[in-house]
mmCIF file of C-alpha atoms in Angstrom:
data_model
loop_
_atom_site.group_PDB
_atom_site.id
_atom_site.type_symbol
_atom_site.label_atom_id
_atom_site.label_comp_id
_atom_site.label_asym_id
_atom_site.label_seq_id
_atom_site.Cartn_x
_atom_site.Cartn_y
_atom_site.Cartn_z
ATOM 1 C CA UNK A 1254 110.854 95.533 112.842
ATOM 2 C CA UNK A 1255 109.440 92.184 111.057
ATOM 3 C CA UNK A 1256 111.476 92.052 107.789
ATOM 4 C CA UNK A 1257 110.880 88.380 107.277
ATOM 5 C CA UNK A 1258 107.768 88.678 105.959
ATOM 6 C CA UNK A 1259 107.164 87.710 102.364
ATOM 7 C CA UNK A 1260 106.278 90.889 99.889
ATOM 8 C CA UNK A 1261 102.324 89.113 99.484
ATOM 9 C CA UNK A 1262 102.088 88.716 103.086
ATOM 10 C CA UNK A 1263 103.005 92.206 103.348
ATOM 11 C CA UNK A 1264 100.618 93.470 100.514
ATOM 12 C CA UNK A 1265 98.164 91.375 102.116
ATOM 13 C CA UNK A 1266 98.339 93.237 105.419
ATOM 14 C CA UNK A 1267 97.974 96.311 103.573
ATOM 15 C CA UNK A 1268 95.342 96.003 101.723
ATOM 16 C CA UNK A 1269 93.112 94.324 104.669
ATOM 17 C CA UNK A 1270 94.039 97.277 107.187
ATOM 18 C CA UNK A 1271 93.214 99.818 104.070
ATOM 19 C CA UNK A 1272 89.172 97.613 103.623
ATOM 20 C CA UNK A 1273 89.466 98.177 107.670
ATOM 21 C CA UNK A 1274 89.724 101.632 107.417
ATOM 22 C CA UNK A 1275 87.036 101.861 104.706
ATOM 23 C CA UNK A 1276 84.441 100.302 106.550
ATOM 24 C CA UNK A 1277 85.560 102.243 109.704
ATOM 25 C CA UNK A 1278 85.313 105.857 108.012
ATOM 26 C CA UNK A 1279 82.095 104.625 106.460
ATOM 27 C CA UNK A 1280 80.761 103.311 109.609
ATOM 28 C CA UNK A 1281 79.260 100.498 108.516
ATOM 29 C CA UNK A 1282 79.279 98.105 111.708
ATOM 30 C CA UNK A 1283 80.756 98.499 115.090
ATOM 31 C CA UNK A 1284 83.504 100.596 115.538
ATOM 32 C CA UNK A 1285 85.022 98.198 118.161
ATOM 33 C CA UNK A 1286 84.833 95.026 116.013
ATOM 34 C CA UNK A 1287 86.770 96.463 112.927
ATOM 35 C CA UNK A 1288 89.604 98.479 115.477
ATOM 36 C CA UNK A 1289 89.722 95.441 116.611
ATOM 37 C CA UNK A 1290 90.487 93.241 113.148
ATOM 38 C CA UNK A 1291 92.782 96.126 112.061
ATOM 39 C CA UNK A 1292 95.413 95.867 115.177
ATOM 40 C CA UNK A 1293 94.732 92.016 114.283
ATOM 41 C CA UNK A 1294 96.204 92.636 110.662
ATOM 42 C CA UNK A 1295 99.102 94.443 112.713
ATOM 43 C CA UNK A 1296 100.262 91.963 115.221
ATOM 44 C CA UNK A 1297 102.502 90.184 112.693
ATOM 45 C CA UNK A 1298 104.489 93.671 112.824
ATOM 46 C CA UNK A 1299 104.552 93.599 116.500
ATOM 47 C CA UNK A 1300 102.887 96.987 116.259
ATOM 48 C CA UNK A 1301 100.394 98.075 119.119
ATOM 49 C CA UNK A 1302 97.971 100.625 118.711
ATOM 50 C CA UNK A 1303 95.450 102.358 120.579
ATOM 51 C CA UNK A 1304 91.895 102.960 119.767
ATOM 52 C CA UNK A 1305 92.038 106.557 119.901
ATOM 53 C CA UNK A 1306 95.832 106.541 118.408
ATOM 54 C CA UNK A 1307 94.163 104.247 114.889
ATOM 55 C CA UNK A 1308 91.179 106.921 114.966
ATOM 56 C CA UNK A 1309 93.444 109.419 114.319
ATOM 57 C CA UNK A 1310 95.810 108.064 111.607
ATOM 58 C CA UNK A 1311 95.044 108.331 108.190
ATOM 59 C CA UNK A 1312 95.374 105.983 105.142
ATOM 60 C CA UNK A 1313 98.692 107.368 104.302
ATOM 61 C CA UNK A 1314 99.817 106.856 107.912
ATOM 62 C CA UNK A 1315 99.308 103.629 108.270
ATOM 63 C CA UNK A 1316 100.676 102.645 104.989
ATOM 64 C CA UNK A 1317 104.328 104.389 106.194
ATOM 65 C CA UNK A 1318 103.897 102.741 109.584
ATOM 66 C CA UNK A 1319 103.327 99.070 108.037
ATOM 67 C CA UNK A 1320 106.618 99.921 104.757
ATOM 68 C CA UNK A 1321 108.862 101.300 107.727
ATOM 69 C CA UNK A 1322 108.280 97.787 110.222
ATOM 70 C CA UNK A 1323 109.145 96.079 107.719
ATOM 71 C CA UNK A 1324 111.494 97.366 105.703
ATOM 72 C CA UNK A 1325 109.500 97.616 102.344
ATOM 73 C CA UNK A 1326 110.234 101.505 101.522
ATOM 74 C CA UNK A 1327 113.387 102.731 100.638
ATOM 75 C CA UNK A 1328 114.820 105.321 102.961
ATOM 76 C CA UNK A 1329 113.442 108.856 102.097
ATOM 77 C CA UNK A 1330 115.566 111.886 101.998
ATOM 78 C CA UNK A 1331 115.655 113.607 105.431
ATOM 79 C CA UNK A 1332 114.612 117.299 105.674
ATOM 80 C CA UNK A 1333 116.748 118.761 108.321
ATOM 81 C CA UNK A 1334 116.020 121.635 110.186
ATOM 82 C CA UNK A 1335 118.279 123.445 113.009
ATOM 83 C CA UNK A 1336 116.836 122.655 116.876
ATOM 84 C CA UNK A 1337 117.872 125.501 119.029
ATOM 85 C CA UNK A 1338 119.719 123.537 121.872
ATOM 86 C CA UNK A 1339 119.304 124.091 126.163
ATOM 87 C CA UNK A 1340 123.164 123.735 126.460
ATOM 88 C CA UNK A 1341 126.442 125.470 127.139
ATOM 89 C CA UNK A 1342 130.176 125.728 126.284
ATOM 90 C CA UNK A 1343 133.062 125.830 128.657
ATOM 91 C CA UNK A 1344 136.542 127.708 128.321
ATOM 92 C CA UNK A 1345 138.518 125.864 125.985
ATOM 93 C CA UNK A 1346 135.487 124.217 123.974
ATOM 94 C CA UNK A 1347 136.159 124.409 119.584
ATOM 95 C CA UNK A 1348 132.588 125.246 118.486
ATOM 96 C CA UNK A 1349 131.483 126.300 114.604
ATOM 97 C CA UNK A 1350 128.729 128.839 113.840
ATOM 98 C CA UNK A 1351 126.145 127.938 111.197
ATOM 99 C CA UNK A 1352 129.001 128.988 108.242
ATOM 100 C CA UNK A 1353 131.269 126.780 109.149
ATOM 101 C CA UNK A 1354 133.764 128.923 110.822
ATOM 102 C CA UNK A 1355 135.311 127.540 114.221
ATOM 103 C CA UNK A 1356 136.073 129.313 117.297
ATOM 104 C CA UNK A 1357 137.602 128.684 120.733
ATOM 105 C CA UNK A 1358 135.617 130.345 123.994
ATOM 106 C CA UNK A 1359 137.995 131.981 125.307
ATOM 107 C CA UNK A 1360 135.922 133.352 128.101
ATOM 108 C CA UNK A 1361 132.463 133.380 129.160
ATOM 109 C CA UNK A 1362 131.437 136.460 130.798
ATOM 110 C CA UNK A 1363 127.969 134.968 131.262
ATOM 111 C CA UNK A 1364 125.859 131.944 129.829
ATOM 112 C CA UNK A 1365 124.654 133.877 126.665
ATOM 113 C CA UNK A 1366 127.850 136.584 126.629
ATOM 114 C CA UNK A 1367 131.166 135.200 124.970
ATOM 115 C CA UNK A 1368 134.434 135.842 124.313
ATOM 116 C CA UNK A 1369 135.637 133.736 120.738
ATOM 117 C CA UNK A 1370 138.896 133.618 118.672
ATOM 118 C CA UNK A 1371 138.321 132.964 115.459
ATOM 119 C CA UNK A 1372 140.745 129.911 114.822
ATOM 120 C CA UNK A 1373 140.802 130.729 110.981
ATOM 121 C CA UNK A 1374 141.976 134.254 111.362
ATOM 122 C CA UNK A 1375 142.596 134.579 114.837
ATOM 123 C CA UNK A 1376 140.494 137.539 115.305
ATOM 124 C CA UNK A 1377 138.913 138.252 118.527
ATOM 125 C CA UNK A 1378 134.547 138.632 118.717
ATOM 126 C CA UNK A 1379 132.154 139.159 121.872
ATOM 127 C CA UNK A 1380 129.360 137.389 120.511
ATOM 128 C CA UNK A 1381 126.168 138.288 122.566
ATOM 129 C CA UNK A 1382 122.801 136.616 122.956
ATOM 130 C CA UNK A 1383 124.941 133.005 121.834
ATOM 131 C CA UNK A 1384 122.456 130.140 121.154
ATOM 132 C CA UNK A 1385 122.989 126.856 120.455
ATOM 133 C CA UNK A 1386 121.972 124.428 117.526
ATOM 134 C CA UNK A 1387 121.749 121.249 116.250
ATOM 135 C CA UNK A 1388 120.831 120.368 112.970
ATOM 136 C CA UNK A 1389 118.095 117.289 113.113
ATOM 137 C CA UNK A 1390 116.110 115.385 110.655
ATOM 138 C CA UNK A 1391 112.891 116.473 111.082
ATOM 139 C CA UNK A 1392 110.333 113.503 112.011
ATOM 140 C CA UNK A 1393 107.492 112.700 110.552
ATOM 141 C CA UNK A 1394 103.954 112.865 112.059
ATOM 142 C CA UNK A 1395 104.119 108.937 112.087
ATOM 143 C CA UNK A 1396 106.760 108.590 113.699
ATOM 144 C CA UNK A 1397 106.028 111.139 116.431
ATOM 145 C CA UNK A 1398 102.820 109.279 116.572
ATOM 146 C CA UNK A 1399 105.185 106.099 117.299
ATOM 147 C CA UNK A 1400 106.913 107.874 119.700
ATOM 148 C CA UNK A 1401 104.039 108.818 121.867
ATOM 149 C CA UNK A 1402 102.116 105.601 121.615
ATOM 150 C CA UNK A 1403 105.287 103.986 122.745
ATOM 151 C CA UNK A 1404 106.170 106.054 125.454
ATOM 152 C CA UNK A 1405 102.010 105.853 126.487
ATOM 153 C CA UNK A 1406 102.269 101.668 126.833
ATOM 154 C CA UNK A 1407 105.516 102.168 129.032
ATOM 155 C CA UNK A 1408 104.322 103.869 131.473
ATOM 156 C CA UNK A 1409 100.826 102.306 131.223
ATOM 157 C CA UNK A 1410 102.772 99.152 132.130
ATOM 158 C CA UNK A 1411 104.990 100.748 134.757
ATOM 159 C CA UNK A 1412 102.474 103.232 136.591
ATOM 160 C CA UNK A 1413 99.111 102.653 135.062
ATOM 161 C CA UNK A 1414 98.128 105.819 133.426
ATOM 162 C CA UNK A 1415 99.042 107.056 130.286
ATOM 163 C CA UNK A 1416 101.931 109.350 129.972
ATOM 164 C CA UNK A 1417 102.179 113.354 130.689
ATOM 165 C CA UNK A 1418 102.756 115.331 127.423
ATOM 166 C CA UNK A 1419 101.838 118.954 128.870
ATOM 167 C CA UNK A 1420 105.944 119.480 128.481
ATOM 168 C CA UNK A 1421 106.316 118.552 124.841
ATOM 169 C CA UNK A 1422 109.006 118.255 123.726
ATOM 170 C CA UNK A 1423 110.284 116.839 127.439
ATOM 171 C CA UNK A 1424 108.204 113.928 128.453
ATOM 172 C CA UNK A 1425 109.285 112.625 132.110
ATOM 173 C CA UNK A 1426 109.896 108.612 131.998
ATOM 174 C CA UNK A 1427 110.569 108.236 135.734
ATOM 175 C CA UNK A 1428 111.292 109.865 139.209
ATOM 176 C CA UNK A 1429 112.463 108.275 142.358
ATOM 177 C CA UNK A 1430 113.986 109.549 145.302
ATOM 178 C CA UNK A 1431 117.638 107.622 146.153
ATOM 179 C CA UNK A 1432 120.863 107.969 148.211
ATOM 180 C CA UNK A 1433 123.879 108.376 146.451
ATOM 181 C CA UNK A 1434 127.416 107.685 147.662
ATOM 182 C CA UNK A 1435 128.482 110.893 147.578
ATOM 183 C CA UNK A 1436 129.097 110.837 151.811
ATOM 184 C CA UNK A 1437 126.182 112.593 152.561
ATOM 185 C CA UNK A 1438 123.436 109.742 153.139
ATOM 186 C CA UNK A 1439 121.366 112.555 151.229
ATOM 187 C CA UNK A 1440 118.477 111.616 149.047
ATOM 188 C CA UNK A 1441 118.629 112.885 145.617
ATOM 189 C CA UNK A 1442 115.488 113.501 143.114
ATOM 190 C CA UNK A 1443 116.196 111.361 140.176
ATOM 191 C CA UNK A 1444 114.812 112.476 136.920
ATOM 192 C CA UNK A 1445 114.577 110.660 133.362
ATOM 193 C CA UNK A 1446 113.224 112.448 130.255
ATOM 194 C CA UNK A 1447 112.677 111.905 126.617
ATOM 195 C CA UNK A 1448 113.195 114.641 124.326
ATOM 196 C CA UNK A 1449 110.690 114.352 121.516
ATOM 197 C CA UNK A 1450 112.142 116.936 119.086
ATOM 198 C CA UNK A 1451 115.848 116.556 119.899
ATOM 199 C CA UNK A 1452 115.790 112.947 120.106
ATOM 200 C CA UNK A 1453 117.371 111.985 123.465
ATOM 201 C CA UNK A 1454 116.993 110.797 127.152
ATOM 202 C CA UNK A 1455 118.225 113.565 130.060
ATOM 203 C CA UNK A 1456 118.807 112.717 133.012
ATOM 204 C CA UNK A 1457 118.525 114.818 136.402
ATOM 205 C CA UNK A 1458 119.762 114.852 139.099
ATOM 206 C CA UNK A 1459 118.746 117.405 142.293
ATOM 207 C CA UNK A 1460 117.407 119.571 138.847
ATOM 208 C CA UNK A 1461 120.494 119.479 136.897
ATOM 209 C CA UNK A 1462 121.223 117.765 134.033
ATOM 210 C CA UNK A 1463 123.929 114.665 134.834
ATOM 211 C CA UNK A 1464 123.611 113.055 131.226
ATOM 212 C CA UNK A 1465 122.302 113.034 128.020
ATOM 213 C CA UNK A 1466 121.870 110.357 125.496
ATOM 214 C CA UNK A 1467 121.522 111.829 122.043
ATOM 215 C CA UNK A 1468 120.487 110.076 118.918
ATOM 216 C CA UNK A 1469 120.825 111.166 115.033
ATOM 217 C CA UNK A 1470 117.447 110.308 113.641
ATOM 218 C CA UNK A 1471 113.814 109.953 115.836
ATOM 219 C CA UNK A 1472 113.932 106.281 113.995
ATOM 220 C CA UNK A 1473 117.139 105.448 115.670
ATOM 221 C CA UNK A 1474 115.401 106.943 118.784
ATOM 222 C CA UNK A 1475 112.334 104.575 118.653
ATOM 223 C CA UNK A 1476 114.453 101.506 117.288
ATOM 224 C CA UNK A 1477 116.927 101.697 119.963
ATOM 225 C CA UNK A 1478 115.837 103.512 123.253
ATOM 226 C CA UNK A 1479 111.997 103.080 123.228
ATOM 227 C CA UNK A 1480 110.906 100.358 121.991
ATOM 228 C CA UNK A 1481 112.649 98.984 125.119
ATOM 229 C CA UNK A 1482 112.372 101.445 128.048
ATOM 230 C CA UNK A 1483 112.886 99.929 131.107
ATOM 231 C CA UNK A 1484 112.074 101.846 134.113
ATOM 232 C CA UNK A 1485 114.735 100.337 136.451
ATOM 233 C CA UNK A 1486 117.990 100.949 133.586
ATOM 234 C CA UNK A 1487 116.594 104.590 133.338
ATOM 235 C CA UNK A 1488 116.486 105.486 136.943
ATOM 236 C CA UNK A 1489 119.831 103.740 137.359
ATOM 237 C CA UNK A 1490 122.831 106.236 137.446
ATOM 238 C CA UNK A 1491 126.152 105.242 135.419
ATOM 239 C CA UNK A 1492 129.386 105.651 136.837
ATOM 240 C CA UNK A 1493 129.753 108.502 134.975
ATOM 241 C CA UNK A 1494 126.496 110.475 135.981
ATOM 242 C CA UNK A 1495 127.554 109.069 139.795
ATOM 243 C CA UNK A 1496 131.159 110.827 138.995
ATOM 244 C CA UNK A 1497 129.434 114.328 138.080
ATOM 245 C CA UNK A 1498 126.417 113.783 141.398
ATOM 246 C CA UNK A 1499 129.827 113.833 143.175
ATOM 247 C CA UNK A 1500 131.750 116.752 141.646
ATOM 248 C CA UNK A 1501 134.539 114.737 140.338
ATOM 249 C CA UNK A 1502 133.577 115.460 136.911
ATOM 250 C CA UNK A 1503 131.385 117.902 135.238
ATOM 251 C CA UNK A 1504 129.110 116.887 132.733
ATOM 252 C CA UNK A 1505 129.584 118.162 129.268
ATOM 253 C CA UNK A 1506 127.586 118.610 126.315
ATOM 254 C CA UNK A 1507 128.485 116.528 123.082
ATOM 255 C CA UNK A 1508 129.384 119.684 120.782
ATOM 256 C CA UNK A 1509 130.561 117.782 118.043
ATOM 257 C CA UNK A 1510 127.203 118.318 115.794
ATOM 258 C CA UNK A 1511 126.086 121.613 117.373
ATOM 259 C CA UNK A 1512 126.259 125.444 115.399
ATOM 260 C CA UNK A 1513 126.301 128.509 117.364
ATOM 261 C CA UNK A 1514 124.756 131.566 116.808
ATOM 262 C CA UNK A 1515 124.889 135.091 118.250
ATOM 263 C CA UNK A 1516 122.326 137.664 117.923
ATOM 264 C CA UNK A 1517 125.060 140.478 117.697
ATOM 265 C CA UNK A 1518 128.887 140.176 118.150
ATOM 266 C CA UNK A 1519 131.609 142.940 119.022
ATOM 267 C CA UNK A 1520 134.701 142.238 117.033
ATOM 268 C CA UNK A 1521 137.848 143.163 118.648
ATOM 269 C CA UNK A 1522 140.439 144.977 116.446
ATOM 270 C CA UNK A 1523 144.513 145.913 117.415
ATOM 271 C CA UNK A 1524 146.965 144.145 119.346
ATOM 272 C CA UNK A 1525 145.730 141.986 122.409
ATOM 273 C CA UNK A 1526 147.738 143.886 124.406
ATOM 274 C CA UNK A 1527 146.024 147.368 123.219
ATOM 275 C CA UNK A 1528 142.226 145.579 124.193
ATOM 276 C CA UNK A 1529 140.770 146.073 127.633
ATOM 277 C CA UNK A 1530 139.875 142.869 128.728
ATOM 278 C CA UNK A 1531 139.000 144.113 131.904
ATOM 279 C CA UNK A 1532 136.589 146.414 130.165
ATOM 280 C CA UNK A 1533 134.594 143.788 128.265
ATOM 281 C CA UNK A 1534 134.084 142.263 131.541
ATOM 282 C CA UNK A 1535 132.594 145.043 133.110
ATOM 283 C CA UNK A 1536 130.506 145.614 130.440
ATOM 284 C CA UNK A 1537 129.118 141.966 129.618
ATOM 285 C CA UNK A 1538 129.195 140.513 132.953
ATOM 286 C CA UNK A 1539 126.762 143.205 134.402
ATOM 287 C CA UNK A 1540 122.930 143.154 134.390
ATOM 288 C CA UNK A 1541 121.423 145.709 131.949
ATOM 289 C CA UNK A 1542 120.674 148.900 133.651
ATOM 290 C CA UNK A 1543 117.733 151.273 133.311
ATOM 291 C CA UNK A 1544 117.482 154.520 131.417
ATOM 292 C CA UNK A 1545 117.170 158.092 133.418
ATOM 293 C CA UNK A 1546 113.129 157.245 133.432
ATOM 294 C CA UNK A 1547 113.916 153.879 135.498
ATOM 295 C CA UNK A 1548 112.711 151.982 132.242
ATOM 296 C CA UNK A 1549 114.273 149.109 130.790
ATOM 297 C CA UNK A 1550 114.503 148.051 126.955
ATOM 298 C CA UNK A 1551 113.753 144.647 126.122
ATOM 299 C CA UNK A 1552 113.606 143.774 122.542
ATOM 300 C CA UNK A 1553 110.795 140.745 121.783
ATOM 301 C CA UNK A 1554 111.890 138.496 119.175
ATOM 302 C CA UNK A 1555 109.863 135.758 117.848
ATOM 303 C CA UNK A 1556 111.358 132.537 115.724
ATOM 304 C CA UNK A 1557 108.817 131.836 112.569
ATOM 305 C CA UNK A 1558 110.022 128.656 110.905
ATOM 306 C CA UNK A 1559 108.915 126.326 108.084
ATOM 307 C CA UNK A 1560 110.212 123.892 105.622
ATOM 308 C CA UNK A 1561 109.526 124.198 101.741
ATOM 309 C CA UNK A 1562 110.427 122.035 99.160
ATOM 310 C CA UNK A 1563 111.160 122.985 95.497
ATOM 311 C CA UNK A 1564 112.423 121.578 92.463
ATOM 312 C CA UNK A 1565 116.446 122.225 91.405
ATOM 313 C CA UNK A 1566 118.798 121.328 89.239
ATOM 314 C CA UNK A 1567 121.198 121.968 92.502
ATOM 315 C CA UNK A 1568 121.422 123.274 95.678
ATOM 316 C CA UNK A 1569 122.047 127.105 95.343
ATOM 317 C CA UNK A 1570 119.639 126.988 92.753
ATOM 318 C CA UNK A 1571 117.468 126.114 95.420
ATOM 319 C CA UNK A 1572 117.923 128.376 97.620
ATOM 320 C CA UNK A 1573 117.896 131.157 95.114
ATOM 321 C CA UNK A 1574 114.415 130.141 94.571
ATOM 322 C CA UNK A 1575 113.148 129.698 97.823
ATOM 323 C CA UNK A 1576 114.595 133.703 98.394
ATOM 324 C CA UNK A 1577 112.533 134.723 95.117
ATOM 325 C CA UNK A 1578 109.591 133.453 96.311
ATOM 326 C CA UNK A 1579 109.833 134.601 100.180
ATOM 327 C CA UNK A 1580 110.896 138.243 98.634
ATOM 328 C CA UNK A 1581 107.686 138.421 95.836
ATOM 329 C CA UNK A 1582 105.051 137.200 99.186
ATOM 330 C CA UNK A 1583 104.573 133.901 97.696
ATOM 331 C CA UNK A 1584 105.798 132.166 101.305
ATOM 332 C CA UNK A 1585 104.680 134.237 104.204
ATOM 333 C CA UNK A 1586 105.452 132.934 107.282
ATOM 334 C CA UNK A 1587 102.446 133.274 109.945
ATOM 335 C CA UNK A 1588 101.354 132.584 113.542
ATOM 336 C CA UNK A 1589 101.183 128.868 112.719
ATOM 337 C CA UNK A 1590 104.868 128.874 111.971
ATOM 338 C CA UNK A 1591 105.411 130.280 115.647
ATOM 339 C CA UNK A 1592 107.944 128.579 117.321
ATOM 340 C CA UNK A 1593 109.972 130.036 120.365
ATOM 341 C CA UNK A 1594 110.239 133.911 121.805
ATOM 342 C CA UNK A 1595 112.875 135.581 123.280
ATOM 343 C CA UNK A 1596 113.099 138.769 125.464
ATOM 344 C CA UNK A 1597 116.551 140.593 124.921
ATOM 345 C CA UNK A 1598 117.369 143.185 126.273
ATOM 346 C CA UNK A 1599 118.224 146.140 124.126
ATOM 347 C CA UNK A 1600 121.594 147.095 123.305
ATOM 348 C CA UNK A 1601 123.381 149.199 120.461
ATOM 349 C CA UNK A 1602 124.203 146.729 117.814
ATOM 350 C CA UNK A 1603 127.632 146.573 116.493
ATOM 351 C CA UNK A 1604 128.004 144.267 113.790
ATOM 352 C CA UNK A 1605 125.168 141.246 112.723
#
């Protein structure tokens, strides 16, 4: 970011890319000559853009992009929204659901099947179908835009193409093929990715995951990892990642900002001595099984998520509000709002 420019040079840049943009939309002259004098106006930002990438912003976008490089807008307040996570626990792990509660896995009977204690009550749950969350600040369109664009010139410079984004979210940053002291003179597939909606760099090794860099914000994420990707440091494993390619370690998820959630959950009354722990086993470590016509119930859920913003004089007021207006069919969430399915299979339900 350029934060030593005066606040007239700054307006100045402004309103010259905005006349840019006018004569642009209006095409008045050659496209080329005024994309060209508009990423002219922006080299004092250090701010590269591509021809297709300034035919697609608008006004607004541009104005955000020039305030945030250098400093001119005040920070805005984040909306957060909760990222459903491709992680796991292990035995021993403290994790908190979404209320705030904290439990200790106790045992994990599979990935998605397992045993808690409750540390506030000490009450036993199986919690089944367990998913993991992370509550993010949800990035803007310009700075996804920034994100892209950036990752696009990296590996334009290191491969000469522009970058892959049939995997959004993932985008891969690099690959090579490498021996690893591990004893074996074996060559391990190397893997980098950037996470787009999670805001981190995974790394892969052989297919599984050896390390993952997680930042708060996506402008942390563009300030501090890609504005400066470097082939060569991404490829490169750490002594840790080298540690878990090896077995000595195993690589663990940072927890401490992630919220579980469970589609259903057994709670376990009685004494621990009066629970068959052998039983829960059986019953949540085995595949589901058919019914007496060979068929198989899978329940389909689909995830429908959006943000709305209203005006409160605090936060439950809020929310109270934002439940009025879902419940009278003034917010109806549609296909647009689509954003993951799950196939479960079908079980008798407990508790929610």
């Amino acid at each position: 970011m350029n934060k030593n420019l005066s606040i007239e040079q700054v307006e100045d840049i402004r309103n010259r890319v905005k006349s840019g943009l006018e004569v642009l939309r209006c095409n008045v002259i050659g496209h080329q000559v005024i994309l060209e004098e508009i990423k002219k106006r922006l080299e004092p930002l250090g701010v590269e853009l591509s021809d297709e990438r300034i035919m697609e912003m608008t006004e607004k976008d541009f104005m955000e992009l020039i305030d945030h490089h250098t400093g001119r807008k005040q920070k805005q307040e984040l909306k957060y929204h909760y990222e459903k996570q491709n992680m796991e626990c292990r035995v021993g792990d403290i994790v908190r659901n979404l209320n705030g509660n904290s439990y200790r896995v106790l045992e994990k009977y599979s990935d998605k099947n397992i045993l808690f204690e409750q540390l506030e009550t000490g009450a036993l749950v199986v919690g089944v179908d367990v998913g993991f969350f992370r509550k993010m600040p949800k990035a803007t369109e310009v700075e996804i835009g920034m994100a892209k664009e950036l990752i696009n010139e990296y590996c334009r410079d290191e491969f000469g193409h522009d970058a892959s984004f049939d995997e959004y979210p993932l985008v891969r940053l690099g690959y090579t093929e490498n021996t690893i002291e591990d004893g074996s003179n074996k060559y391990h597939d190397i893997e980098v990715f950037a996470d787009l909606e999670n805001y981190k760099i995974i790394t892969r090794v052989d297919g599984e995951i050896v390390g993952a860099l997680q930042y708060k914000t996506m402008e942390d994420f563009i300030e501090y990892e890609l504005e400066c990707l470097s082939y060569d440091s991404l490829v490169s494993l750490s002594e840790q990642e080298l540690a878990v390619v090896r077995g000595e370690e195993r690589f663990k998820f940072d927890m401490s900002d992630v919220s579980i959630e469970w589609g259903h959950g057994r709670y376990l009354y009685g004494k621990y001595s009066e629970i068959d722990f052998a039983g829960l086993r059986r019953e949540f470590s085995k595949e589901p099984q058919p019914n007496s016509r060979g068929e198989f119930d899978i329940e389909i859920r689909e995830v429908l998520s959006r943000t709305e913003s209203v005006k409160a004089g605090y936060y439950g007021e809020a929310v109270d509000k934002i439940m009025d207006m879902y419940r009278n069919g003034e917010i109806v969430l549609d296909a647009d709002d689509f954003k993951e399915v799950d196939y479960i299979p079908a079980q008798n339900r407990e508790c929610r």
